[in-house]
JSON list of C-alpha atoms in Angstrom, two decimals:
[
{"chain": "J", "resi": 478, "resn": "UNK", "atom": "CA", "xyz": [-53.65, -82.67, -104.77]},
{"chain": "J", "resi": 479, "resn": "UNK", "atom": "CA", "xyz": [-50.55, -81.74, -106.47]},
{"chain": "J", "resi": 480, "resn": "UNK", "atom": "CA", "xyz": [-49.56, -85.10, -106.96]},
{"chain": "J", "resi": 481, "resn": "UNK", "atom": "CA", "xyz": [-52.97, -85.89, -108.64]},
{"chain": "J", "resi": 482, "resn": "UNK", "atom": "CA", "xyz": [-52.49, -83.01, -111.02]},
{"chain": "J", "resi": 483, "resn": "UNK", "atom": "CA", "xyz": [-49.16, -83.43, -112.19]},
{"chain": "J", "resi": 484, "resn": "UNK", "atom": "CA", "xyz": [-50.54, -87.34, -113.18]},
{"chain": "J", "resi": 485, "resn": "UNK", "atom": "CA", "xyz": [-53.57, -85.88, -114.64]},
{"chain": "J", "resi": 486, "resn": "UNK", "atom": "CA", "xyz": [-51.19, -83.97, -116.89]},
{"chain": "J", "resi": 487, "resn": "UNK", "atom": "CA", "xyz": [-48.75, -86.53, -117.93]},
{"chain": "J", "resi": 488, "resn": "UNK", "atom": "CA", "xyz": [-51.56, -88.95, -118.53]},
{"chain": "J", "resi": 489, "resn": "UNK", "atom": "CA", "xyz": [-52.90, -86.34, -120.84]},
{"chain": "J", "resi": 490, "resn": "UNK", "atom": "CA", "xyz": [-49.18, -85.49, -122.77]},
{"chain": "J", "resi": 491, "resn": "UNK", "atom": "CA", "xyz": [-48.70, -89.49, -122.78]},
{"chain": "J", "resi": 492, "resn": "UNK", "atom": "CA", "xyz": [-52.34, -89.36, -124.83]},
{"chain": "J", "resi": 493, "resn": "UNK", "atom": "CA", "xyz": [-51.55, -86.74, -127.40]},
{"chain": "J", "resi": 494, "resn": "UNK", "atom": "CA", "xyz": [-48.11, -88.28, -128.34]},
{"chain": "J", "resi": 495, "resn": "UNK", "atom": "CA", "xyz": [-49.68, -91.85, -128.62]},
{"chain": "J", "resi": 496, "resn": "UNK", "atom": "CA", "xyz": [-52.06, -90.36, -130.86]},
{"chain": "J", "resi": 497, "resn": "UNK", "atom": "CA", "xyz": [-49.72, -88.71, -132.79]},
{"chain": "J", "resi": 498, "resn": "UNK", "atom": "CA", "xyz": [-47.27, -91.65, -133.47]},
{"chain": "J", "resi": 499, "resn": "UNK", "atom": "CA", "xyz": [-50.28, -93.82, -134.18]},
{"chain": "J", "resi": 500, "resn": "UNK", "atom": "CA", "xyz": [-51.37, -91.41, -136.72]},
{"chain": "J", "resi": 501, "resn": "UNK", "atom": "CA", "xyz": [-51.89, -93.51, -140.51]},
{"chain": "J", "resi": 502, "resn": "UNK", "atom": "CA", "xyz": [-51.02, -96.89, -139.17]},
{"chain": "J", "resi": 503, "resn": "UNK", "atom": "CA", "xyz": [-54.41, -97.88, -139.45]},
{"chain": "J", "resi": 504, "resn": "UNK", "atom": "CA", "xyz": [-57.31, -96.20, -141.64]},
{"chain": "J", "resi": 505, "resn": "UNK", "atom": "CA", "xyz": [-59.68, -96.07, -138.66]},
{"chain": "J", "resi": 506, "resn": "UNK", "atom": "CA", "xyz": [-61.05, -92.72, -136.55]},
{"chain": "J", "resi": 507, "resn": "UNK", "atom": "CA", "xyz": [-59.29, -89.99, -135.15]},
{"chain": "J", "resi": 508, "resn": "UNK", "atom": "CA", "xyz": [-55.77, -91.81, -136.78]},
{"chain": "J", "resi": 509, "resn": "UNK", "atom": "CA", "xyz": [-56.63, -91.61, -140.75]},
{"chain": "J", "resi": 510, "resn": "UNK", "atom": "CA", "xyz": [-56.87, -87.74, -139.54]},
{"chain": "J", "resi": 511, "resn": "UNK", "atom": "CA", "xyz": [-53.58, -87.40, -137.89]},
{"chain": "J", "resi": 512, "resn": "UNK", "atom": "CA", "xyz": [-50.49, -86.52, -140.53]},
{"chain": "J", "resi": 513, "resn": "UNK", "atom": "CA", "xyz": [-47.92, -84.18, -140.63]},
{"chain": "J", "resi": 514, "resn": "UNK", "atom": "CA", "xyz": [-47.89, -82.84, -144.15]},
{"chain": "J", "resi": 515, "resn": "UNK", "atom": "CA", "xyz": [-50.48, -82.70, -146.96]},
{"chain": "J", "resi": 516, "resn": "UNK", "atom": "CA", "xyz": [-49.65, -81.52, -150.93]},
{"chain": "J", "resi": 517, "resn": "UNK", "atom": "CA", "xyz": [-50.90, -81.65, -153.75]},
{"chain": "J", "resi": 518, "resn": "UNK", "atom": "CA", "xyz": [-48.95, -84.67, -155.90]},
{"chain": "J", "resi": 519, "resn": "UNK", "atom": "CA", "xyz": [-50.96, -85.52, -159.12]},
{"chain": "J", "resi": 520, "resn": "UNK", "atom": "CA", "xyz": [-48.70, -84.03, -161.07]},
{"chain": "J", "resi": 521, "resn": "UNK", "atom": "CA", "xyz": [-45.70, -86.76, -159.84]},
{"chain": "J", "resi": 522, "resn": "UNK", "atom": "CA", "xyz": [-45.29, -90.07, -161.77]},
{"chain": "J", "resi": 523, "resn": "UNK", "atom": "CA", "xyz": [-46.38, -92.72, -159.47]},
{"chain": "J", "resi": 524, "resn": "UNK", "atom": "CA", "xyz": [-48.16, -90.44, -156.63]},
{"chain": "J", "resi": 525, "resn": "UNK", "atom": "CA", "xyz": [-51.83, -89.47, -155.26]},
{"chain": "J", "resi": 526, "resn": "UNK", "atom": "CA", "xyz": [-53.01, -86.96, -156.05]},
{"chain": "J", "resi": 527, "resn": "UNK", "atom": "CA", "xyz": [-52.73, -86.02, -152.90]},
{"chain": "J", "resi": 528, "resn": "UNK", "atom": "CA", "xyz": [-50.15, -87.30, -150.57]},
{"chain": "J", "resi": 529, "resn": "UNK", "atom": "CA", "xyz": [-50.34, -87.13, -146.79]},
{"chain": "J", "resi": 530, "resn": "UNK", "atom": "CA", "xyz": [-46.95, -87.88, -144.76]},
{"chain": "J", "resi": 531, "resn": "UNK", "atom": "CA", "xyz": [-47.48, -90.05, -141.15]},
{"chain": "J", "resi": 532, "resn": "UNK", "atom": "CA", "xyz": [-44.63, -91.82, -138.99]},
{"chain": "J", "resi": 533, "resn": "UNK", "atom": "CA", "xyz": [-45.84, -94.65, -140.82]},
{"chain": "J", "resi": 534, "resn": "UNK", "atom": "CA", "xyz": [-46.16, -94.17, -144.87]},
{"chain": "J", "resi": 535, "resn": "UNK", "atom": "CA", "xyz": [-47.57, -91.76, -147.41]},
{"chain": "J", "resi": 536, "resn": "UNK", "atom": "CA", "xyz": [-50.92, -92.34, -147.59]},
{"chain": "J", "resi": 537, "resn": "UNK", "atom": "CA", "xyz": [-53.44, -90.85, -150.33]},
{"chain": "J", "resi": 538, "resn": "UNK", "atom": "CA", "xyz": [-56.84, -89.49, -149.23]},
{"chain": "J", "resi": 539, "resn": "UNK", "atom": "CA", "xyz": [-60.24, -90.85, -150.36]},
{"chain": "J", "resi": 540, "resn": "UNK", "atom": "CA", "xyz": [-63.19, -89.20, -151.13]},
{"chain": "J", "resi": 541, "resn": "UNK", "atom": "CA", "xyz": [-64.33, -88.26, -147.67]},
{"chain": "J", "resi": 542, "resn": "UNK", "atom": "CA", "xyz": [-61.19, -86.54, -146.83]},
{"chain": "J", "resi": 543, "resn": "UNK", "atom": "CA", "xyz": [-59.63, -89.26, -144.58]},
{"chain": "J", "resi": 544, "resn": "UNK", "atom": "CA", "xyz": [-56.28, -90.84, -145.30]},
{"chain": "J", "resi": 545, "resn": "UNK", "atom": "CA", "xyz": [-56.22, -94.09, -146.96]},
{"chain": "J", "resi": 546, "resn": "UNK", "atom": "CA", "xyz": [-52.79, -95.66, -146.37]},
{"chain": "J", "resi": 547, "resn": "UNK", "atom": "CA", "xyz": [-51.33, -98.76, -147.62]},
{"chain": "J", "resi": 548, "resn": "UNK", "atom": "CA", "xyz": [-48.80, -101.12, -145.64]},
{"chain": "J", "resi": 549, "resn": "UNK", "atom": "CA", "xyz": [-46.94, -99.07, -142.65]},
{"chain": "J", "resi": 550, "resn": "UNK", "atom": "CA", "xyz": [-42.88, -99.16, -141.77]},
{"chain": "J", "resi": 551, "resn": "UNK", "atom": "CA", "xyz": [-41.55, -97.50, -138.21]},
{"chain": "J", "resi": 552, "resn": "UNK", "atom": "CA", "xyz": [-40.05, -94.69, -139.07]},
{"chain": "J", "resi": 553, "resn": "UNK", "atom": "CA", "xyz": [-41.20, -93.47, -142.48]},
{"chain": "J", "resi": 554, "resn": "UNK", "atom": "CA", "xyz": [-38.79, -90.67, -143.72]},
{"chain": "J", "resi": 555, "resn": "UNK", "atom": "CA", "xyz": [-39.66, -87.32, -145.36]},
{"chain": "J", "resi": 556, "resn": "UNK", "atom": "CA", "xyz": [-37.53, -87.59, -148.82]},
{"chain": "J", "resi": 557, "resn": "UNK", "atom": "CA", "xyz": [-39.99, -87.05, -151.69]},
{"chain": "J", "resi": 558, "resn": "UNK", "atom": "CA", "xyz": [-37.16, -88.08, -154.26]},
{"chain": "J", "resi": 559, "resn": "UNK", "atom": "CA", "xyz": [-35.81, -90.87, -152.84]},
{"chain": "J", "resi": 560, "resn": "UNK", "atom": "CA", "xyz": [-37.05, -95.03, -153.69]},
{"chain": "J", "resi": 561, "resn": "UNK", "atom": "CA", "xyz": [-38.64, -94.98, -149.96]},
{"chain": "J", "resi": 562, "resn": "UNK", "atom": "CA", "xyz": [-40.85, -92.19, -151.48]},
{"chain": "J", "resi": 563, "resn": "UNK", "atom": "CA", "xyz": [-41.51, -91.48, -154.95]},
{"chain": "J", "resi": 564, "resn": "UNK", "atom": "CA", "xyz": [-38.73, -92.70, -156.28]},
{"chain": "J", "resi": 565, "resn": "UNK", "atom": "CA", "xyz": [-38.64, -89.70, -159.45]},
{"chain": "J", "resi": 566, "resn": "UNK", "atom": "CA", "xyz": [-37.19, -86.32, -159.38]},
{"chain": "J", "resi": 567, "resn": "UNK", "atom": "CA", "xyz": [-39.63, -85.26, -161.69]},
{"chain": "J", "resi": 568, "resn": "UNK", "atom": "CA", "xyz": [-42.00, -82.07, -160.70]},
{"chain": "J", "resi": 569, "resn": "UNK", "atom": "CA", "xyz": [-40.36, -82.43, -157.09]},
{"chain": "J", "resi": 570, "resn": "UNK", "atom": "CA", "xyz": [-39.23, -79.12, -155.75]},
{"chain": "J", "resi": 571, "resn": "UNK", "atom": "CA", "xyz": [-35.50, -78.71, -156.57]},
{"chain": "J", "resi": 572, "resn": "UNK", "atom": "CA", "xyz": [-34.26, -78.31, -152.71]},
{"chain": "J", "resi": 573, "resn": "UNK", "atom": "CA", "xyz": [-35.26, -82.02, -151.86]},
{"chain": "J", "resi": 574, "resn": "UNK", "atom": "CA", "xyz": [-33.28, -83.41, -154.45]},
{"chain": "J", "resi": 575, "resn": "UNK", "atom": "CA", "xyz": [-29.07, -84.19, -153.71]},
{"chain": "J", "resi": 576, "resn": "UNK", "atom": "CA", "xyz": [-29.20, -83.54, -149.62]},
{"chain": "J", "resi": 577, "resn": "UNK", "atom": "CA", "xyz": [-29.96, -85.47, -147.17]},
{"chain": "J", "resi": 578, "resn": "UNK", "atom": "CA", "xyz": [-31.46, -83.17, -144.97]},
{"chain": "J", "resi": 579, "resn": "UNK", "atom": "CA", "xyz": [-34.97, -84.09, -145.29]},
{"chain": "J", "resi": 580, "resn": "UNK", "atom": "CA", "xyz": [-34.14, -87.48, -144.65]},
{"chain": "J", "resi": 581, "resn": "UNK", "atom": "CA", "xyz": [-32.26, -87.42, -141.42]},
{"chain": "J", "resi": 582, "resn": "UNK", "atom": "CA", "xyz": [-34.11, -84.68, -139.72]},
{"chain": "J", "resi": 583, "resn": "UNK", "atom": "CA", "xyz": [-37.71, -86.57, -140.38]},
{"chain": "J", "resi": 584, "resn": "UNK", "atom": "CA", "xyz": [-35.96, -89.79, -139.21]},
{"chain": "J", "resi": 585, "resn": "UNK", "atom": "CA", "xyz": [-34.70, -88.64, -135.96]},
{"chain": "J", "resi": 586, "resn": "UNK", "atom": "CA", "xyz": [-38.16, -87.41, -134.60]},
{"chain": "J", "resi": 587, "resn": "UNK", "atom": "CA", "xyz": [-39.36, -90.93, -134.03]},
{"chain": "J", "resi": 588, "resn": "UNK", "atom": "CA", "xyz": [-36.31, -92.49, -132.06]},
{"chain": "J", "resi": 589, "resn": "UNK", "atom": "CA", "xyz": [-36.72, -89.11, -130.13]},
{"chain": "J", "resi": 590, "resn": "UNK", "atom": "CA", "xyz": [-40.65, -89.23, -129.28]},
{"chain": "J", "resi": 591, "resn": "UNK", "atom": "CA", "xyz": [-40.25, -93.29, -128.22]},
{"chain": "J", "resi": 592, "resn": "UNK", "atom": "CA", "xyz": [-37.30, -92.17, -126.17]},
{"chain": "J", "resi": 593, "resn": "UNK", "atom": "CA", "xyz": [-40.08, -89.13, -124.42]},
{"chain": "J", "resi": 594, "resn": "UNK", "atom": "CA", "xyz": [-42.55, -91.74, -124.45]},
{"chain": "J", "resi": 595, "resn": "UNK", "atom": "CA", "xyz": [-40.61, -93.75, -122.40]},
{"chain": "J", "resi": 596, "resn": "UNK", "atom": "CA", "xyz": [-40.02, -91.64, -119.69]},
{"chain": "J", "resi": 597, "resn": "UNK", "atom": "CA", "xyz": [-43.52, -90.32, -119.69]},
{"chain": "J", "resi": 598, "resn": "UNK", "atom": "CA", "xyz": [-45.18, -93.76, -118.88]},
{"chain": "J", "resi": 599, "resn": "UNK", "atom": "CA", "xyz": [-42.40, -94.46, -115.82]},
{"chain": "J", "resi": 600, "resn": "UNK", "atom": "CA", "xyz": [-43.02, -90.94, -114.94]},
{"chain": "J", "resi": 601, "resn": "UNK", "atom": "CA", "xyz": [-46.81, -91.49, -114.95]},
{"chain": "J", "resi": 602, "resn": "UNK", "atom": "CA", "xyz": [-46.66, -95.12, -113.03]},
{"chain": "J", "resi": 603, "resn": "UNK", "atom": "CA", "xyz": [-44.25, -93.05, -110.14]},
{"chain": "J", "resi": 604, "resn": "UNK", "atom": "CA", "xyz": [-47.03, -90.56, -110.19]},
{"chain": "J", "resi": 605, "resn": "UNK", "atom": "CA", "xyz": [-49.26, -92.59, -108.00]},
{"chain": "J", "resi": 606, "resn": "UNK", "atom": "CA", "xyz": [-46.89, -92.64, -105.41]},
{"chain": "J", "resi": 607, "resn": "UNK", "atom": "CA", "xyz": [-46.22, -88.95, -106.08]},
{"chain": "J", "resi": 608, "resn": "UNK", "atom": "CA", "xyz": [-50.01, -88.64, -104.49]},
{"chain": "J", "resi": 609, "resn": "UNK", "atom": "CA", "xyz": [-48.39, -90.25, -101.19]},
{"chain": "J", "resi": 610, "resn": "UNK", "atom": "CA", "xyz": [-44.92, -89.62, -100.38]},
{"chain": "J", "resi": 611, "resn": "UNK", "atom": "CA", "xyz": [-42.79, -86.91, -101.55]},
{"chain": "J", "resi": 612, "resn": "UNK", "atom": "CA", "xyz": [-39.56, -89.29, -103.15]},
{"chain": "J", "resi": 613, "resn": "UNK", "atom": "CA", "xyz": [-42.75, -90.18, -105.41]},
{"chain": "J", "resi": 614, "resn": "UNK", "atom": "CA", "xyz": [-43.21, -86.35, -106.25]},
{"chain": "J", "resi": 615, "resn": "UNK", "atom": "CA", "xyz": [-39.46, -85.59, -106.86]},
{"chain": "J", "resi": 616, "resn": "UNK", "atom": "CA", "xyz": [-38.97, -89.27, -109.16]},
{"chain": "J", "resi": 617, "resn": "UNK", "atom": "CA", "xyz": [-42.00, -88.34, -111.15]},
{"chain": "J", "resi": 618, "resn": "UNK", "atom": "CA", "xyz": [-40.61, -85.09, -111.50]},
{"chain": "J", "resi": 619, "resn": "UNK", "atom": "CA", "xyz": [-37.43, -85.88, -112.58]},
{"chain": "J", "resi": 620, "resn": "UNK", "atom": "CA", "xyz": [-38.78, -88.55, -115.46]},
{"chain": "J", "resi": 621, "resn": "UNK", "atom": "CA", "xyz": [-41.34, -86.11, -116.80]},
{"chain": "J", "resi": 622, "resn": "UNK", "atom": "CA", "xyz": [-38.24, -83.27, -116.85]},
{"chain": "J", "resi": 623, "resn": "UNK", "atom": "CA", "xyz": [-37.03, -86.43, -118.95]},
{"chain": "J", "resi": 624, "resn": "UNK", "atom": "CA", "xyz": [-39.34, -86.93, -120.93]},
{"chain": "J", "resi": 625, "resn": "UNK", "atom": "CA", "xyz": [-40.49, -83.34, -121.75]},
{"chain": "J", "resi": 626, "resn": "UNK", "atom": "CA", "xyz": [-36.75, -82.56, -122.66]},
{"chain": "J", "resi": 627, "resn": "UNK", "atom": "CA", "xyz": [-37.09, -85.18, -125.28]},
{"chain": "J", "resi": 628, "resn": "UNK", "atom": "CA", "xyz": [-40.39, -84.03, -126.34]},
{"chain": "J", "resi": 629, "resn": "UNK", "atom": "CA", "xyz": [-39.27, -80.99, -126.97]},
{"chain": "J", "resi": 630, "resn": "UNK", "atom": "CA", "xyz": [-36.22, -81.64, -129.35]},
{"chain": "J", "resi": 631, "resn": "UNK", "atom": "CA", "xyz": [-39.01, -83.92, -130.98]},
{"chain": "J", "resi": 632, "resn": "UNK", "atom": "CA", "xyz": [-41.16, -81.29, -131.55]},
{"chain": "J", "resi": 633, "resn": "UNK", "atom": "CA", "xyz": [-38.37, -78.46, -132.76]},
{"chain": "J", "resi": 634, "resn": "UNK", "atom": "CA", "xyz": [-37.58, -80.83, -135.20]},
{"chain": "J", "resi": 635, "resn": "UNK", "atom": "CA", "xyz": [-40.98, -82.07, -136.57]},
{"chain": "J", "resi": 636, "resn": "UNK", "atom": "CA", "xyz": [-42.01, -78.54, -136.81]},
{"chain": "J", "resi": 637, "resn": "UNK", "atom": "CA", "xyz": [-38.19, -77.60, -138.76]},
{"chain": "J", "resi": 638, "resn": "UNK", "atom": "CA", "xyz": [-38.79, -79.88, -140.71]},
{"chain": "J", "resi": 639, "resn": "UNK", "atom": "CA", "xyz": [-42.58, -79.90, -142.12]},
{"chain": "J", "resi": 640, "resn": "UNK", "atom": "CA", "xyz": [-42.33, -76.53, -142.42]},
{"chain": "J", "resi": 641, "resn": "UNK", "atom": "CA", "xyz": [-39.45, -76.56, -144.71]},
{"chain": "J", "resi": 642, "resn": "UNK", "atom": "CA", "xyz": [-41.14, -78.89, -146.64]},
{"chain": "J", "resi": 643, "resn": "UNK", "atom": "CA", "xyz": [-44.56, -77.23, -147.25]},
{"chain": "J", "resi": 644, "resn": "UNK", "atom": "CA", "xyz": [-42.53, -73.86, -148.18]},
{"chain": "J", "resi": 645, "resn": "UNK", "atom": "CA", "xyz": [-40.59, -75.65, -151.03]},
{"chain": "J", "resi": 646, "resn": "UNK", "atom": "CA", "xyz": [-43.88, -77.16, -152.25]},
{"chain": "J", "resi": 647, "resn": "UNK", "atom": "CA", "xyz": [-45.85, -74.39, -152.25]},
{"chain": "J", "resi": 648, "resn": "UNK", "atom": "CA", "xyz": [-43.26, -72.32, -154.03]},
{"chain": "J", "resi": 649, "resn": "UNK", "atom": "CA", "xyz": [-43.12, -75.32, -156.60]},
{"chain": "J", "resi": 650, "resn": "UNK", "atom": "CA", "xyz": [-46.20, -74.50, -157.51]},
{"chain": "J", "resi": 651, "resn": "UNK", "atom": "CA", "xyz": [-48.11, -77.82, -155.61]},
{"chain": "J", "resi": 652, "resn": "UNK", "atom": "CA", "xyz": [-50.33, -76.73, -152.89]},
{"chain": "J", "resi": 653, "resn": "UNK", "atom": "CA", "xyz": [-49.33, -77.83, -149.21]},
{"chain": "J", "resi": 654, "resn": "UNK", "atom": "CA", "xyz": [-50.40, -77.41, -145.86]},
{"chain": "J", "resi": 655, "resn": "UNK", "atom": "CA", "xyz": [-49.28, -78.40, -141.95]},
{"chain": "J", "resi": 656, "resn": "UNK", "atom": "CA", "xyz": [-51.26, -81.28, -140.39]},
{"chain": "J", "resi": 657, "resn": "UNK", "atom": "CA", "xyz": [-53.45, -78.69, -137.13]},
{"chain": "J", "resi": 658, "resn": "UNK", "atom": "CA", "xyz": [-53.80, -82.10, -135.10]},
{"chain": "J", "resi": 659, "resn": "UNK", "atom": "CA", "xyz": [-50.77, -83.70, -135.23]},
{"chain": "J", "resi": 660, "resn": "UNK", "atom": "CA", "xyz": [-48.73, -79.96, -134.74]},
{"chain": "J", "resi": 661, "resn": "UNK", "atom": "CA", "xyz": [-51.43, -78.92, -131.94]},
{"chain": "J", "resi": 662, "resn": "UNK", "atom": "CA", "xyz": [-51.34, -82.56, -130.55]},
{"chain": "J", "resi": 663, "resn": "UNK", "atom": "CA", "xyz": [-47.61, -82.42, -130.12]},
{"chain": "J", "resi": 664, "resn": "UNK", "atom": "CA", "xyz": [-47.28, -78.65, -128.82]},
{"chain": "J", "resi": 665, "resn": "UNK", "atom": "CA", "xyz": [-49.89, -79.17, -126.01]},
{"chain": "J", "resi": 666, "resn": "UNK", "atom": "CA", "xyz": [-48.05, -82.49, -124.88]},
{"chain": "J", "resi": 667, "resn": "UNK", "atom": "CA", "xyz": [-44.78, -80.16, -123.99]},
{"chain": "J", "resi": 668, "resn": "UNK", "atom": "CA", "xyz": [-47.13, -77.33, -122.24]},
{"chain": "J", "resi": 669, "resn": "UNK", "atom": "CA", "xyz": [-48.87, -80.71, -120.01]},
{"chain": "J", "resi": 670, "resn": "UNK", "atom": "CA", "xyz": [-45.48, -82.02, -119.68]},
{"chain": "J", "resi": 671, "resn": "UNK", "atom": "CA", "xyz": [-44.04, -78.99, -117.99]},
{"chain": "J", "resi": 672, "resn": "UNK", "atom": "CA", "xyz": [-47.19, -78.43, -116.41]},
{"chain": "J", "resi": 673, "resn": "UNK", "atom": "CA", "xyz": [-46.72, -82.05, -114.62]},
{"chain": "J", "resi": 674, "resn": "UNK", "atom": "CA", "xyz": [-43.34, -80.90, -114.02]},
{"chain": "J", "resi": 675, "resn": "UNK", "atom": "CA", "xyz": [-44.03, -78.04, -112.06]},
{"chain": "J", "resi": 676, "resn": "UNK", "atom": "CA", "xyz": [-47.01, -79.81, -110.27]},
{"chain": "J", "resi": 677, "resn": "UNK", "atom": "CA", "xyz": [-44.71, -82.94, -109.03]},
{"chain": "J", "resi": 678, "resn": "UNK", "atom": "CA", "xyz": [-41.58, -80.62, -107.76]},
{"chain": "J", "resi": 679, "resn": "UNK", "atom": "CA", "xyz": [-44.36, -78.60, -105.90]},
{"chain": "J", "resi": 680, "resn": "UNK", "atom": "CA", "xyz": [-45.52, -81.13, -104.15]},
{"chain": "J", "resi": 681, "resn": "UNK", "atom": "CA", "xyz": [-42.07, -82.44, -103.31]},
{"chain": "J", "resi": 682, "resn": "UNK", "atom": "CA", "xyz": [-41.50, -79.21, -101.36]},
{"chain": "J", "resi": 683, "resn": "UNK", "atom": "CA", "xyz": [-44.93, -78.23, -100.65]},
{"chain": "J", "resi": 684, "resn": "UNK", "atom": "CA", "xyz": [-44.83, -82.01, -98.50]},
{"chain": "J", "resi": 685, "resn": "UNK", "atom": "CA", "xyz": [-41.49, -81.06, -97.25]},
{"chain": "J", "resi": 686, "resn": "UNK", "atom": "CA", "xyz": [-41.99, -77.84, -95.36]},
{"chain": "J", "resi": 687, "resn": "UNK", "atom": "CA", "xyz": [-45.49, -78.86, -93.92]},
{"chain": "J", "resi": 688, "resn": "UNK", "atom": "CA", "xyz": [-43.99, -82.12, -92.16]},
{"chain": "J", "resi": 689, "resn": "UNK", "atom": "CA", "xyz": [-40.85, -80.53, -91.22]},
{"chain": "J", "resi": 690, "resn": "UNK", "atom": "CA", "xyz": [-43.02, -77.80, -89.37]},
{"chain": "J", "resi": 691, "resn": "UNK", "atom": "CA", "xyz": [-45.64, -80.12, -87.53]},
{"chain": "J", "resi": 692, "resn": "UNK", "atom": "CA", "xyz": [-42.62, -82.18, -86.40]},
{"chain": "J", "resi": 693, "resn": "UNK", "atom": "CA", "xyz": [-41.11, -78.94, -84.76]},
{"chain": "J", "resi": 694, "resn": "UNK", "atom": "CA", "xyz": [-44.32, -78.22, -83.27]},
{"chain": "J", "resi": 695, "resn": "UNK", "atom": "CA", "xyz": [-45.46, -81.99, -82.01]},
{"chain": "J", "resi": 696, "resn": "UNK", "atom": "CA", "xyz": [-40.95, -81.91, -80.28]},
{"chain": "J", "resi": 697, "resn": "UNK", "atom": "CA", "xyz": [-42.20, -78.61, -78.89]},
{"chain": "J", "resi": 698, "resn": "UNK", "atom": "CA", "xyz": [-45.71, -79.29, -77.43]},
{"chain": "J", "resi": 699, "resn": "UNK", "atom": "CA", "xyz": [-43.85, -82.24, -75.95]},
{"chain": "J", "resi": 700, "resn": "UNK", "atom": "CA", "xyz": [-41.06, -80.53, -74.06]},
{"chain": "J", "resi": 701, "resn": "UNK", "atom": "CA", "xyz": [-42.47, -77.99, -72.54]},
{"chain": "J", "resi": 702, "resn": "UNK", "atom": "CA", "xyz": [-45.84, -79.96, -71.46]},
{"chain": "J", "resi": 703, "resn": "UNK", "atom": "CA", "xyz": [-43.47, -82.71, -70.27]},
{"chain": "J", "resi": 704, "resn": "UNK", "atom": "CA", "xyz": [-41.99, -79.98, -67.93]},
{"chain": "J", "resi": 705, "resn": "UNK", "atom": "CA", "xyz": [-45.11, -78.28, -66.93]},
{"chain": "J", "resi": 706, "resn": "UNK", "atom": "CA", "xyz": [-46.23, -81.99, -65.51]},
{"chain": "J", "resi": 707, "resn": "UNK", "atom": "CA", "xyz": [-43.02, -83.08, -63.79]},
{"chain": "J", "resi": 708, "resn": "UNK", "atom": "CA", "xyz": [-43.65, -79.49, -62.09]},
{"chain": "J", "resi": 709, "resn": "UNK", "atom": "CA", "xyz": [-46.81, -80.38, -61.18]},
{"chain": "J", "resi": 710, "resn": "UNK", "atom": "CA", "xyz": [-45.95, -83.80, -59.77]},
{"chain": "J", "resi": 711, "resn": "UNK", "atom": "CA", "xyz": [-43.78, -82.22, -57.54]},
{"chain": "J", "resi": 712, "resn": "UNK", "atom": "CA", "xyz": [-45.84, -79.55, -55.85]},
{"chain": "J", "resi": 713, "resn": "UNK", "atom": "CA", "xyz": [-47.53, -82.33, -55.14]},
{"chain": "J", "resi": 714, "resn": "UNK", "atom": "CA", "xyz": [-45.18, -84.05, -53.68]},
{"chain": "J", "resi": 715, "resn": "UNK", "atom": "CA", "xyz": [-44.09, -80.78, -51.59]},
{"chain": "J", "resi": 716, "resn": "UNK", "atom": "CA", "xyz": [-47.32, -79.91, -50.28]},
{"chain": "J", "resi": 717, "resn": "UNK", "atom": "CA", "xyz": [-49.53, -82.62, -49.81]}
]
């Protein structure tokens, strides 16, 4: 039973972060919902007016509120003033513009959440044996503590980041607010993860102390009604 929980909650992490890395690569339900950032941009030469950021692109949003996003690259960084953005420094907040801190925190989340991913599927495949045999518990566990490590940094620095980025808008004046899905999508994946965690080491040890004790018992039973038979037998023998 252990076993089949700790699956049940890696298969549900592995969910959530798939969902969130597929968010704006295609402009179909629930992914033209899934972004990290939204502002306000009409006032930016070149942009939407309103811009929604995604692993994958900026993408504008229609007229029923969904995100409508144009061709999609891995890795899409967060660097409004830069040529892989808006390419202007005009109307962007000052505190994007000469750093490269924006960039290189934004780009490091996806290497990290592939990485998480990665270890979250093995973890999940060991997890059927994890319902069997207790190496399967303690492997599963040790690829989900893996994966939710990585998950974690991912996370921490999605969060940095995004956050940082709607503050500098919103004092600039252009309204901006957090993605709920992606954010809540990614924060429940680390509570499953170490959830799954738990449940695998559990019933690693959980397995170990119940054989080890029925062993015991079935050498024991043995000895002692191996001696109370021989006894018997010769009695017997004795006193025919």
């Amino acid at each position: 039973m252990l076993g089949f929980l700790g699956l049940f909650f890696t298969a549900g992490a592995l969910l959530l972060m798939f969902l969130t890395l597929l968010g704006g690569a295609r402009n179909s339900n629930p992914l033209n919902e899934i972004y990290f950032l939204q502002v306000n941009t009409g006032n930016i030469p070149g942009a939407p007016s309103v811009s929604r950021w995604t692993f994958w692109n900026i993408c504008a949003v229609g007229p029923n509120g969904k995100s409508d996003c144009g061709s999609s690259w891995p890795d899409f960084p967060f660097d409004p003033p830069s040529h892989r953005n808006f390419d202007t420094t005009t109307n962007i907040p000052a505190a994007f513009i000469g750093t490269n801190h924006y960039f290189l925190t934004s780009r490091f989340t996806f290497p990290f959440l592939i990485i998480a991913l990665f270890f979250g599927v093995v973890s999940l495949f060991t997890g059927f044996l994890a319902m069997c045999t207790r190496i399967g518990s303690y492997i599963s566990s040790l690829m989900a503590w893996i994966s939710l490590v990585f998950q974690i940094i991912t996370t921490c620095l999605m969060t940095a980041v995004f956050v940082q980025g709607r503050n500098k808008f919103n004092a600039n004046g252009q309204t901006a607010r957090l993605g709920a899905k992606s954010f809540g999508f990614m924060w429940t994946a680390v509570a499953c993860l170490l959830i799954a965690c738990i449940m695998y080491c559990l019933g690693g040890s959980v397995g170990g102390k119940e054989s080890g004790y029925s062993g015991r018992e079935h050498r024991r039973r043995g000895f002692f009604s191996s001696q109370r038979s021989n006894s018997v037998r010769s009695n017997k023998e004795a006193n025919p």
